[in-house]
CSV table of C-alpha atoms and ligand atoms in Angstrom, one decimal:
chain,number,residue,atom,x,y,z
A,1,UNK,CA,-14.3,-26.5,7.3
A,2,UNK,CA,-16.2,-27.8,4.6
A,3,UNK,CA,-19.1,-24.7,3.6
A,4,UNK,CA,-18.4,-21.1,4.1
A,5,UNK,CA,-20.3,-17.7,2.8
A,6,UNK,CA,-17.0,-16.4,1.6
A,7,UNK,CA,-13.4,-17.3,1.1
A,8,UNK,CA,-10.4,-14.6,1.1
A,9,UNK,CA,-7.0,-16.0,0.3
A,10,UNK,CA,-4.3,-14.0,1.8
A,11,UNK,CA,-3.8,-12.6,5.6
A,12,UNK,CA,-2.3,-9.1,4.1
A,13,UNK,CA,-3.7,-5.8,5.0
A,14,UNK,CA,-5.9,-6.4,2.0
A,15,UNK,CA,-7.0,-9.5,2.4
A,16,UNK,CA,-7.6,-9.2,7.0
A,17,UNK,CA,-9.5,-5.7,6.1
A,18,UNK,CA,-12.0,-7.6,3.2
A,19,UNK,CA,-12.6,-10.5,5.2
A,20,UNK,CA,-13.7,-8.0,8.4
A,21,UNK,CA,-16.1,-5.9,5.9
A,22,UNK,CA,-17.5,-8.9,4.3
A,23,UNK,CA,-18.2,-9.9,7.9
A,24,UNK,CA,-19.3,-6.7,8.9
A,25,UNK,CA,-21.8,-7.0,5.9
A,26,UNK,CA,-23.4,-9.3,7.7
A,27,UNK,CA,-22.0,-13.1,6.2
A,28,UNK,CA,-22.0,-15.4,8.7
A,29,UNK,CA,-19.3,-17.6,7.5
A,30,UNK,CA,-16.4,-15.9,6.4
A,31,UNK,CA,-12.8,-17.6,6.3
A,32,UNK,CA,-9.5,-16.2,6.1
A,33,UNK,CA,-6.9,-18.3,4.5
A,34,UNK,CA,-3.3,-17.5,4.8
A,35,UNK,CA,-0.2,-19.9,3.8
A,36,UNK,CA,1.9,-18.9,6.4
A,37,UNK,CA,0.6,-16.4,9.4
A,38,UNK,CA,-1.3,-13.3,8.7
A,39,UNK,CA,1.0,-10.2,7.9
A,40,UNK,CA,3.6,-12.0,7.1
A,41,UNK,CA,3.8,-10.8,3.5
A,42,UNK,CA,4.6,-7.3,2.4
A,43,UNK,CA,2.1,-5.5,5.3
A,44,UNK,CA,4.4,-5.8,8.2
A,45,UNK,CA,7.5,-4.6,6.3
A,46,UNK,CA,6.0,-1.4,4.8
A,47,UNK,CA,7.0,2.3,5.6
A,48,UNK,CA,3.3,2.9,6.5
A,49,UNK,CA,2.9,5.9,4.2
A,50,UNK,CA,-0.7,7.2,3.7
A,51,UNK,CA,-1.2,9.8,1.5
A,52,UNK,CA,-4.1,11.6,0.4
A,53,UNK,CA,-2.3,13.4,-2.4
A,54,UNK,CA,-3.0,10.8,-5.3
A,55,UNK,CA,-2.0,11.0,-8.7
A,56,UNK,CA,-5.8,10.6,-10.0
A,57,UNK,CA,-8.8,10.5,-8.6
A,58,UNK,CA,-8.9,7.1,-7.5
A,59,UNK,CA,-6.2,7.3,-6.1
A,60,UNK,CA,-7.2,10.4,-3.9
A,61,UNK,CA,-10.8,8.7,-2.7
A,62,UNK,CA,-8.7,5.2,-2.0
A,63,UNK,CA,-6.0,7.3,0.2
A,64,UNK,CA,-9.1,9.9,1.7
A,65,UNK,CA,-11.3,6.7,2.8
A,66,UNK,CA,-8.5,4.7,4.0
A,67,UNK,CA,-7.2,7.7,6.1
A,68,UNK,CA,-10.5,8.2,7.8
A,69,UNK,CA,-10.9,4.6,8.4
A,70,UNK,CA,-8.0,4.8,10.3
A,71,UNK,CA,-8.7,7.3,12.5
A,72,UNK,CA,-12.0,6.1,13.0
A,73,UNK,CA,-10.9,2.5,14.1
A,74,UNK,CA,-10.2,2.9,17.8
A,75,UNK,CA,-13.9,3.5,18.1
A,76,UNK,CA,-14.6,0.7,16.6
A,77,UNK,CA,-12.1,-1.9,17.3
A,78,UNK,CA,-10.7,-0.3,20.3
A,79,UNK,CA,-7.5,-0.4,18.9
A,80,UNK,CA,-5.8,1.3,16.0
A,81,UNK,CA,-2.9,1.3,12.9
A,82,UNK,CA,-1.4,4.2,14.6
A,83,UNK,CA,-1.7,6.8,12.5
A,84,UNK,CA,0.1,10.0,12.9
A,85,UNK,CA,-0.5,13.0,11.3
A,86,UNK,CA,2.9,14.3,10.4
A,87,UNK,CA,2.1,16.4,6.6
A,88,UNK,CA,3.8,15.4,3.7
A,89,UNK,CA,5.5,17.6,1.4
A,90,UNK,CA,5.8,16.8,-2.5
A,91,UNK,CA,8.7,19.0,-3.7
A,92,UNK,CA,9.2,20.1,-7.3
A,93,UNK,CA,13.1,20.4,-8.4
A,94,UNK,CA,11.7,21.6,-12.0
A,95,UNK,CA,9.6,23.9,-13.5
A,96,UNK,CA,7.9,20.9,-15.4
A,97,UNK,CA,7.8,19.2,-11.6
A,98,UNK,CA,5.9,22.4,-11.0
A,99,UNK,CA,3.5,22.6,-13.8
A,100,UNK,CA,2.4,19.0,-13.3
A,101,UNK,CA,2.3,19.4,-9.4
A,102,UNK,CA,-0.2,22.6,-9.5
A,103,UNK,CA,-2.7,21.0,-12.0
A,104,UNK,CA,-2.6,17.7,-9.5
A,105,UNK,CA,-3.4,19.7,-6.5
A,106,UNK,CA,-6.3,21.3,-8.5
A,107,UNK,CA,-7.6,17.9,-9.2
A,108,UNK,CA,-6.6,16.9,-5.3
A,109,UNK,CA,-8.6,20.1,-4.1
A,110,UNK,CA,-11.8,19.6,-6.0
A,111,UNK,CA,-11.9,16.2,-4.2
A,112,UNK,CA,-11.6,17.9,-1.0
A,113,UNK,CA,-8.3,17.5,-0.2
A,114,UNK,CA,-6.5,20.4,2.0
A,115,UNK,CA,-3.1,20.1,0.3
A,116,UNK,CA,-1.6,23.8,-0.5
A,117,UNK,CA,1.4,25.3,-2.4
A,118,UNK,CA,4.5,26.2,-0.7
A,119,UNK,CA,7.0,28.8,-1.9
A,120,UNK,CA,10.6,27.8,-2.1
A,121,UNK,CA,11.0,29.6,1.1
A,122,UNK,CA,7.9,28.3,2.9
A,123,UNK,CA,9.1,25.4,1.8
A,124,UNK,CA,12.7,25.7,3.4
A,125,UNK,CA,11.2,27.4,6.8
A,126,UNK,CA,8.7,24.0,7.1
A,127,UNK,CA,11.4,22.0,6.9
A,128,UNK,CA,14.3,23.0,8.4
A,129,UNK,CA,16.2,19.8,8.0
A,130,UNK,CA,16.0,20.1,4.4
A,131,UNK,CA,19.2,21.6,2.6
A,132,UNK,CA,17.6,25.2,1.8
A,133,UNK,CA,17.3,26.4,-1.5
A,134,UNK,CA,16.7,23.6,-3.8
A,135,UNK,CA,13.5,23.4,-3.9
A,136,UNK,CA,11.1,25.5,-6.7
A,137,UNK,CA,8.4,24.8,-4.3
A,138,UNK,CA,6.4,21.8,-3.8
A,139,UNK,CA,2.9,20.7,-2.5
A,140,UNK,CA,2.1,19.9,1.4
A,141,UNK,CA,-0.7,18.4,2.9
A,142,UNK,CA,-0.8,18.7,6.9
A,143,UNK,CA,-3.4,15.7,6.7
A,144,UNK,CA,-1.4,13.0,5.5
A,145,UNK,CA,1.1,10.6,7.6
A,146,UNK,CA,1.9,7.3,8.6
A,147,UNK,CA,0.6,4.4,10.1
A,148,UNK,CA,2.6,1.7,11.8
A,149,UNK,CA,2.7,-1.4,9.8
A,150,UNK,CA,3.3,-4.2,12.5
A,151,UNK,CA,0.4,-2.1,14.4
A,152,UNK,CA,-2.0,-2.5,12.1
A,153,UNK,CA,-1.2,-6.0,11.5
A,154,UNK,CA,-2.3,-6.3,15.1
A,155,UNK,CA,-5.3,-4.3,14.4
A,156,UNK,CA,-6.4,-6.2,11.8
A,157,UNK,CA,-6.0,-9.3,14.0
A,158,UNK,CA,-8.3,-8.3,16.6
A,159,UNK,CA,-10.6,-7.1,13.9
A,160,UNK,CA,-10.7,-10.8,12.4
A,161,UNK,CA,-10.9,-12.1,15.9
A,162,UNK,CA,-13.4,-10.0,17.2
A,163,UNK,CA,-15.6,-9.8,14.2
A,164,UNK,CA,-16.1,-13.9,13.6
A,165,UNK,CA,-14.1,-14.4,10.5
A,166,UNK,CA,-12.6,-17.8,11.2
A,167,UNK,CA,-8.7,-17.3,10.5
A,168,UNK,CA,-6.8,-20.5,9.0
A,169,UNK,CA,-3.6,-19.7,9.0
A,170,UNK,CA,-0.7,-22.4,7.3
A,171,UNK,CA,-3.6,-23.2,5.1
A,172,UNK,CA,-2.6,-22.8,1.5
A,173,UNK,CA,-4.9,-22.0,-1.4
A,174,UNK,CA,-4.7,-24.6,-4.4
A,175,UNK,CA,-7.0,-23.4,-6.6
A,176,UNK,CA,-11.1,-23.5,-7.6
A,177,UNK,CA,-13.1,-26.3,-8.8
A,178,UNK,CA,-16.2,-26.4,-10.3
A,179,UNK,CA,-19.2,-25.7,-7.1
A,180,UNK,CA,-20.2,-28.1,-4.1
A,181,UNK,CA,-17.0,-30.3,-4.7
A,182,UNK,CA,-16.9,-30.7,-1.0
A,183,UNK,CA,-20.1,-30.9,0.6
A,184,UNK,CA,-21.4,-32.9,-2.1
A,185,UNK,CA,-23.1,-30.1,-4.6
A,186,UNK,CA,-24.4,-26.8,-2.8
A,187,UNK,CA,-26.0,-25.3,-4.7
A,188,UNK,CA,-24.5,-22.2,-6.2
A,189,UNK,CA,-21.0,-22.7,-4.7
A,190,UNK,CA,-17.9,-22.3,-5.7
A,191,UNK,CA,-15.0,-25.0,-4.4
A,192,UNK,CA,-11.8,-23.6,-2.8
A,193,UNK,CA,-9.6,-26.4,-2.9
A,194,UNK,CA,-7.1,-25.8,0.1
A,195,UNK,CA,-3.8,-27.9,1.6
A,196,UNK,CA,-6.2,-28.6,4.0
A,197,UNK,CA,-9.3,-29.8,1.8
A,198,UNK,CA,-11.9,-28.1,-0.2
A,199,UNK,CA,-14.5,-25.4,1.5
A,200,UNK,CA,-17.6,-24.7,-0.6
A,201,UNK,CA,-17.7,-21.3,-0.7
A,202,UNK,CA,-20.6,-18.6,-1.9
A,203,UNK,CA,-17.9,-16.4,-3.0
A,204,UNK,CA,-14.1,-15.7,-3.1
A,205,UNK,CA,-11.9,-12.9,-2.8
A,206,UNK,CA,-8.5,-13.4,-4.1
A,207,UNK,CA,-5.4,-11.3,-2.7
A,208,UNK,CA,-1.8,-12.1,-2.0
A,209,UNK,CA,-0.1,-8.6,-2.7
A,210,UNK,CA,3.0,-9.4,-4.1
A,211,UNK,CA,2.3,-13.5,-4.8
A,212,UNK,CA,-1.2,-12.2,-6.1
A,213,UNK,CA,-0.5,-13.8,-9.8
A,214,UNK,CA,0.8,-17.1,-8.4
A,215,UNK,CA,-2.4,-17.0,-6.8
A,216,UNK,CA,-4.5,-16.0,-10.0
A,217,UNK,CA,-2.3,-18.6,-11.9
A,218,UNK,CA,-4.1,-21.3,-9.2
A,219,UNK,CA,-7.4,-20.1,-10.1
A,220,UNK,CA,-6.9,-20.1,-14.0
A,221,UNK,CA,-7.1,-16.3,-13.5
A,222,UNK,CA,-4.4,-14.0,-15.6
A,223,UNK,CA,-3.5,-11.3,-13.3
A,224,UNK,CA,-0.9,-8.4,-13.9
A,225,UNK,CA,0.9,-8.0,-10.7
A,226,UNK,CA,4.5,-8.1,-9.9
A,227,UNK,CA,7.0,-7.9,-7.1
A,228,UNK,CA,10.6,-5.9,-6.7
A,229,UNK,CA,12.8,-5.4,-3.8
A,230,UNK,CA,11.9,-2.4,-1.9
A,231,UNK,CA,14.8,-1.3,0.7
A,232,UNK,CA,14.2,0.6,3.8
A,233,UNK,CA,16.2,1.8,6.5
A,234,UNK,CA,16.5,4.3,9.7
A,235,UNK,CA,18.9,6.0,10.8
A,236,UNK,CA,20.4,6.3,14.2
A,237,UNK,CA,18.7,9.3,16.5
A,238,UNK,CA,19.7,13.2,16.2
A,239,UNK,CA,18.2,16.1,17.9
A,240,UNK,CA,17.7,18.0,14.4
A,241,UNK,CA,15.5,14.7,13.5
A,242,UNK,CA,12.9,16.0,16.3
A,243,UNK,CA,9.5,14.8,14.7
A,244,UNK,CA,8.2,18.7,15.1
A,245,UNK,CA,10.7,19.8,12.2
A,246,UNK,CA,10.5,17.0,9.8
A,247,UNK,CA,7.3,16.8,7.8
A,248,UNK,CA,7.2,13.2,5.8
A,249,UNK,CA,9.1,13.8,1.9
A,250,UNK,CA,8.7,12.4,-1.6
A,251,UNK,CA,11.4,13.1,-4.1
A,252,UNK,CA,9.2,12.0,-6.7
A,253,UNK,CA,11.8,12.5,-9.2
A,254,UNK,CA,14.3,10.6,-7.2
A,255,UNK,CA,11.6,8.1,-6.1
A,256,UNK,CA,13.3,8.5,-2.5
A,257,UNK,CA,10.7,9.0,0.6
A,258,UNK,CA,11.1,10.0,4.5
A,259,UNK,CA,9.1,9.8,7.3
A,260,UNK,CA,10.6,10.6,11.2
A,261,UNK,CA,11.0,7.4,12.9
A,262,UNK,CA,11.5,7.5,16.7
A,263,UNK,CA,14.4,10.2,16.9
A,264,UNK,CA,16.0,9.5,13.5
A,265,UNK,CA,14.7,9.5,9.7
A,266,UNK,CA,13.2,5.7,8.2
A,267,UNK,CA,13.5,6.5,4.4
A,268,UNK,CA,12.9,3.9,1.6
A,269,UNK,CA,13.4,3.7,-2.3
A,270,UNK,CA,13.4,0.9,-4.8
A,271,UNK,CA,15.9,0.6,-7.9
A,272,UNK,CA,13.9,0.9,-10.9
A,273,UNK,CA,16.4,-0.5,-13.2
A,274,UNK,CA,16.4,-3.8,-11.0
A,275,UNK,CA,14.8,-6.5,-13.2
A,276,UNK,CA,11.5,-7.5,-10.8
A,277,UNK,CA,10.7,-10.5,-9.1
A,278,UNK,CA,11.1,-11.4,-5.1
A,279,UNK,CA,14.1,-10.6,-3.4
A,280,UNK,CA,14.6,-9.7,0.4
A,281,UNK,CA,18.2,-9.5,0.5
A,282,UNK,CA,19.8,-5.8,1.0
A,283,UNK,CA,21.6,-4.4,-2.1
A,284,UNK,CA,24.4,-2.5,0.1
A,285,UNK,CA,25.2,-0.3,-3.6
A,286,UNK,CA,22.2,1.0,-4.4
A,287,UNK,CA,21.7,1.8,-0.4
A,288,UNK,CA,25.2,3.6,-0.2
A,289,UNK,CA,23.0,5.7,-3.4
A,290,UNK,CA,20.3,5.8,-1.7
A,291,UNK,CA,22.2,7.4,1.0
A,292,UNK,CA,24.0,9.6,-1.2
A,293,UNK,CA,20.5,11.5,-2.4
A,294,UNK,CA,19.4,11.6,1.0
A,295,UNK,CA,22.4,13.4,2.4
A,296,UNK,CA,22.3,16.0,-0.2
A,297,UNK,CA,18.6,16.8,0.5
A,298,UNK,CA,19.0,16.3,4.3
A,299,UNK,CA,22.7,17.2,4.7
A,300,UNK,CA,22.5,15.9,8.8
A,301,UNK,CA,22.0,12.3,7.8
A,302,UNK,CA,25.5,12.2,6.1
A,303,UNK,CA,27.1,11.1,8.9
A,304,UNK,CA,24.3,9.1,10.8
A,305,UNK,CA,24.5,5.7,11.4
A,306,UNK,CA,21.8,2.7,10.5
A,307,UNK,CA,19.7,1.4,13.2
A,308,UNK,CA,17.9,-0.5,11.2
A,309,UNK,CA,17.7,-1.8,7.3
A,310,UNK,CA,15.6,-4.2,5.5
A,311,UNK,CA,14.3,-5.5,2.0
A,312,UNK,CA,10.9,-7.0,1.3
A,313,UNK,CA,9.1,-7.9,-2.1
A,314,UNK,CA,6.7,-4.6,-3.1
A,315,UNK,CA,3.9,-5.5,-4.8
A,316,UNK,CA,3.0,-3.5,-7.9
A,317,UNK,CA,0.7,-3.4,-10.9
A,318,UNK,CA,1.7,-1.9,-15.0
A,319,UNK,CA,-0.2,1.5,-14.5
A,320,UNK,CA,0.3,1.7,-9.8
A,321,UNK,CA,-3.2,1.3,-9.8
A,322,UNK,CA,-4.9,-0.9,-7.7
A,323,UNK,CA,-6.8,-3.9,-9.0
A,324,UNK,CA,-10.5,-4.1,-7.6
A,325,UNK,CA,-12.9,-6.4,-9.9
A,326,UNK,CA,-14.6,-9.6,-10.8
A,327,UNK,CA,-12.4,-12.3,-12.2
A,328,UNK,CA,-15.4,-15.2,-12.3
A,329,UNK,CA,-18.6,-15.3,-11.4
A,330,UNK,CA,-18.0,-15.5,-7.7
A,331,UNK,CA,-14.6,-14.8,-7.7
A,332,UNK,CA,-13.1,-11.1,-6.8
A,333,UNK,CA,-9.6,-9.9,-7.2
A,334,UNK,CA,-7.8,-7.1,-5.3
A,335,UNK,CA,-4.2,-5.8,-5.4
A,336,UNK,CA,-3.5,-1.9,-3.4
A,337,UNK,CA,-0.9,-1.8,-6.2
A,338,UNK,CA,2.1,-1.2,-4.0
A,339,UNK,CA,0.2,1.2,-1.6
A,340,UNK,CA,-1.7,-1.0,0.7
A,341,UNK,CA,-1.1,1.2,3.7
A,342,UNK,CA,-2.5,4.2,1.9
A,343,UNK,CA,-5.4,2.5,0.0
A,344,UNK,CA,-5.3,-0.8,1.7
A,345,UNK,CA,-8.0,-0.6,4.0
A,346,UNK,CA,-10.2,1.6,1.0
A,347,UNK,CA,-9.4,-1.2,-1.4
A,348,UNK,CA,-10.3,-3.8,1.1
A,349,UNK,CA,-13.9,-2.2,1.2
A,350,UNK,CA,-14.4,-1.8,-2.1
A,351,UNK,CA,-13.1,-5.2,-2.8
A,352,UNK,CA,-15.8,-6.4,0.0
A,353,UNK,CA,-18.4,-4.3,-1.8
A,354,UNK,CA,-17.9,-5.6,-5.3
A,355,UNK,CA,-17.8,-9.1,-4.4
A,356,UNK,CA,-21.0,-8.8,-2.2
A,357,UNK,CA,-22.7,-6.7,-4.8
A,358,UNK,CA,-20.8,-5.9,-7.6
A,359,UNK,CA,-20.3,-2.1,-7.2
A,360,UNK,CA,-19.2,0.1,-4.5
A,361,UNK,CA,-19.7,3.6,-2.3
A,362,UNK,CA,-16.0,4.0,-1.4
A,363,UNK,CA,-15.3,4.5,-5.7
A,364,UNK,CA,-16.2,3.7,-8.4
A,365,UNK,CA,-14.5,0.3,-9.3
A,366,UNK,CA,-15.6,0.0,-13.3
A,367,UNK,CA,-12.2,1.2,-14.3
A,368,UNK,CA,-10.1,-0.9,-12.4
A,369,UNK,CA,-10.8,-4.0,-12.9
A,370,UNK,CA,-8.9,-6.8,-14.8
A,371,UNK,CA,-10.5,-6.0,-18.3
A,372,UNK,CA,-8.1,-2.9,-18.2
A,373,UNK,CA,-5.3,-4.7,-19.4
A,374,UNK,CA,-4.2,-6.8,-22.7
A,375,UNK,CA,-3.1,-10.0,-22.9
A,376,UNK,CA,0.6,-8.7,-22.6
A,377,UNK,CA,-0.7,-6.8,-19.2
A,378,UNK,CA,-0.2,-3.2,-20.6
A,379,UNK,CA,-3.0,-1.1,-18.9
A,380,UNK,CA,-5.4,1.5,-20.8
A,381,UNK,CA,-5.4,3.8,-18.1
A,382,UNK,CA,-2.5,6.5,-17.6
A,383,UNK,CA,0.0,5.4,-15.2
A,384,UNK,CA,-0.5,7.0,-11.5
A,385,UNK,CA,1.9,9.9,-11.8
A,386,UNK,CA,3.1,9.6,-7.7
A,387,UNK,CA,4.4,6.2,-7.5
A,388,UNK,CA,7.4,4.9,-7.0
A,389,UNK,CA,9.5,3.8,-9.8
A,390,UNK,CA,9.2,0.8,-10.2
A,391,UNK,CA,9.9,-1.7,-13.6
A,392,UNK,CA,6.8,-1.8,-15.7
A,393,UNK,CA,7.7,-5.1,-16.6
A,394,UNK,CA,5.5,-8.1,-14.6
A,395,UNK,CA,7.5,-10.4,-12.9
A,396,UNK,CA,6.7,-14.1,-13.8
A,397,UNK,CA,7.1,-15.0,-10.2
B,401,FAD,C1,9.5,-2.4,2.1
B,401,FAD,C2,8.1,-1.9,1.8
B,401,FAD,C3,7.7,-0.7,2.1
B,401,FAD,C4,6.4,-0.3,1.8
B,401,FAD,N1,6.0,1.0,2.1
B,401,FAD,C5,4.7,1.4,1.9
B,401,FAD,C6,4.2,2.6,2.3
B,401,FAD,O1,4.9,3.4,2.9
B,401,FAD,N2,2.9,3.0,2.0
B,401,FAD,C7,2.1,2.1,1.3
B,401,FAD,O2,1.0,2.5,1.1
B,401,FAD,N3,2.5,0.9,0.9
B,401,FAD,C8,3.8,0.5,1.2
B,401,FAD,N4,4.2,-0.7,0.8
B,401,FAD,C9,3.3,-1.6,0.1
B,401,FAD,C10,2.3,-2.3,1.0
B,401,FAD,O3,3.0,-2.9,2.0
B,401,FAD,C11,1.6,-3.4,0.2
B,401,FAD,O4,0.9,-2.8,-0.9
B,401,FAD,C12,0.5,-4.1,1.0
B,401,FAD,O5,1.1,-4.6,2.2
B,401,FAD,C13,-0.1,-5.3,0.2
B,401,FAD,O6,-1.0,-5.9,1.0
B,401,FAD,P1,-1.6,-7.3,0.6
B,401,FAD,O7,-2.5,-7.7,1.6
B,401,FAD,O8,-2.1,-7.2,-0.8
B,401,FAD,O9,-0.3,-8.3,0.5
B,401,FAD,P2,0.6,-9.0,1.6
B,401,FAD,O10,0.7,-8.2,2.8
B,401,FAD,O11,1.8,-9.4,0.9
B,401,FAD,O12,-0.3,-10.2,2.0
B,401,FAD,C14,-0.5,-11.3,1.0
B,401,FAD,C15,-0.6,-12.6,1.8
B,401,FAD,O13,-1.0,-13.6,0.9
B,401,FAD,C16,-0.4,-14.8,1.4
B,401,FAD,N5,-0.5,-15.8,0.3
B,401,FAD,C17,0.2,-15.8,-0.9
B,401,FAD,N6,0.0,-16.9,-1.6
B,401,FAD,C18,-0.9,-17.6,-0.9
B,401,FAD,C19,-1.6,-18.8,-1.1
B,401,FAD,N7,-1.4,-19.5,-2.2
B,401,FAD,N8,-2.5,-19.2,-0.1
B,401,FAD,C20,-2.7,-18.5,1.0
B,401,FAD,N9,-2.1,-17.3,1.2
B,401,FAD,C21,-1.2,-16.9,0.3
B,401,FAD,C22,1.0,-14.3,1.8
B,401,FAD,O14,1.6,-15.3,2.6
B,401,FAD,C23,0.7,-13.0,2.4
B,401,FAD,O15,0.6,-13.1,3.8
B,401,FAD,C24,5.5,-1.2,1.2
B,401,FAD,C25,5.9,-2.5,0.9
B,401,FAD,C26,7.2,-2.9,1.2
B,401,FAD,C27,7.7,-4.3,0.9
């Protein structure tokens, strides 16, 4: 490989989606570089969440337009991420939870969005796994769900496949040199210097979701992104875990999510007071918490048993935001932020779009790009209010 119309580093649900919109674009040459095999970073260990009810508005458009994408792919991929449509309930312990959640659904509305307000009853007859009466009520939004991450992964590989885009996978990214390095001075290029030699490329998108500031530290490129443990788990099967009486949960306060997962409950939480950086091994305390919160909201879980646990390195951002913008000339970053299965495939386009022509339909991108934050990576935009709760501190990893 020595010349290409665009480079993306990073096989990622980020990275697989830009490379397939830059080809569907209409680039010839498009190559996919990926240090070790594509999804095998945070996008095949997620929960799969997708969520339409953001925090701000970006946030809503990235998780509307990634939803529809997804249930528009089998018609045009002939295969899909697997979305189901399960509703997702937001419930408010608080009266300040309450305050902030009804002026969020006005905002959520006026973008189209059909979430609605359920009473503390309403919200104990939807779910009837829930422990009733704690609730003062909480948003739901019979639109959102969850896709499966290991399935998209495999959609995103036909995509690639199907579409052109040349994959290179155990290829590493080095860094950029100054243009036509490698096939001795294109004009206009821009030189990807891989493990495997330099490509000449006419542009470059840069992701690598939770390693995405190792790989801006390659390109001379400052970028604010860190990792943290995330832990997941799934609990054995039980007949009151029927997916018909369990719409998908976030305890925003507790930062504590659950989606049904073939007969039992997968839920998933990350300790904010961990310090951040990559880790994949279980923390067996803060599950046994993790647990703890759970039982109380879903009493039947207290005495299920684990079919399945894991940790894997989150990405995140200061403000949960995504990062969609121009570093260099050629060169475009993108980060979903921590919520690459709810915005992935949106960021992806807009990514695509921005590096192709600087702007994009799917959102408007001017406020999230890299000139958001200060040298010490604090952002000027508000934090997204729905996120999990993760250290605002960046990782040096
Ligand atoms: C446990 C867990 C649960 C999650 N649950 C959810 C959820 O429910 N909903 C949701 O929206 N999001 C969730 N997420 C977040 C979501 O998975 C990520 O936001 C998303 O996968 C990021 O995609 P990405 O393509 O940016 O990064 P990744 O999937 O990590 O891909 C980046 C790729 O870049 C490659 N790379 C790194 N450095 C280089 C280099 N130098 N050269 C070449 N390649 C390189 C890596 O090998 C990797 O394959 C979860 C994440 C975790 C870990």
């Amino acid at each position: 490989m020595r010349t290409a119309d665009a480079v993306v580093v990073g096989g990622g649900t980020v990275g697989a989606w830009c490379a397939y919109f830059l080809r569907q674009a209409g680039l010839a040459r498009v190559v996919l570089i990926e240090k070790g095999f594509v999804g095998q970073g945070a996008s095949s260990r997620a929960a799969g969440i997708v969520r339409m009810q953001g925090g701000t508005p970006e946030a809503v458009r990235l998780g509307v337009w990634s939803r529809r994408f997804y249930l528009s792919q089998r018609d045009e991929l002939g295969t899909d991420s697997g979305f189901v449509e399960q509703g997702y309930l937001l419930p408010c312990f608080t009266e300040a939870d309450v305050a902030a959640a009804r002026e969020r659904m006005a905002m959520q509305s006026a973008l189209g969005v059909p979430v609605r307000w359920l009473d503390p009853d309403e919200v104990d007859a939807a779910n009837p796994t829930l422990a009733p009466g704690q609730t003062r009520g909480g948003t739901f939004c019979d639109r959102d769900g969850y896709i499966s991450p290991p399935r998209n992964v495999a959609a995103y590989t036909v995509a690639l496949l199907r579409s052109g885009v040349e994959v290179a996978e155990h290829v590493a990214f080095c860094g950029l040199a100054p243009g036509g390095a490698a096939s001795g001075g294109a004009a206009g290029a821009i030189t990807v210097d891989t493990s495997h030699g330099r490509i000449d490329a006419g542009l470059v998108v840069l992701t690598g979701g939770p390693k995405l500031a190792a790989v801006g530290r390659l390109a001379g490129v400052r970028i604010p992104a860190g990792g943290a443990r995330h832990q997941v788990a799934v609990t054995e099967r039980h007949p009151d875990l029927d997916p018909a009486r369990l719409p998908m949960v976030f305890d925003l306060a507790a930062g504590l999510y659950w989606r049904p997962e073939e007969g039992g409950l997968l839920f998933g939480m990350s300790n904010p007071d961990e310090p951040p950086g990559e880790n994949r091994e279980v923390d067996e305390d803060y599950l046994a918490k993790m647990r703890a919160r759970l039982a109380r909201l879903v009493p039947v879980t207290a005495g299920l048993g684990l079919r399945r646990i894991w940790a894997a390195t989150i990405d995140y951002t200061p403000d949960h935001l995504p990062i969609i913008g121009r570093a260099l000339d050629q060169v475009t970053v993108a980060c979903a932020g921590g919520a690459g299965m709810m915005w992935g495939p949106a960021v992806a386009r807009a990514a695509a779009d921005v590096a192709l022509t600087g702007s994009s339909d799917v959102l408007d991108v001017s406020p999230l790009g890299l000139d958001r934050f200060d040298d010490a990576g604090r952002s000027r935009l508000a934090t997204d209010p729905i996120a999990l709760p993760f250290p605002e501190r960046i990782s040096s990893s």
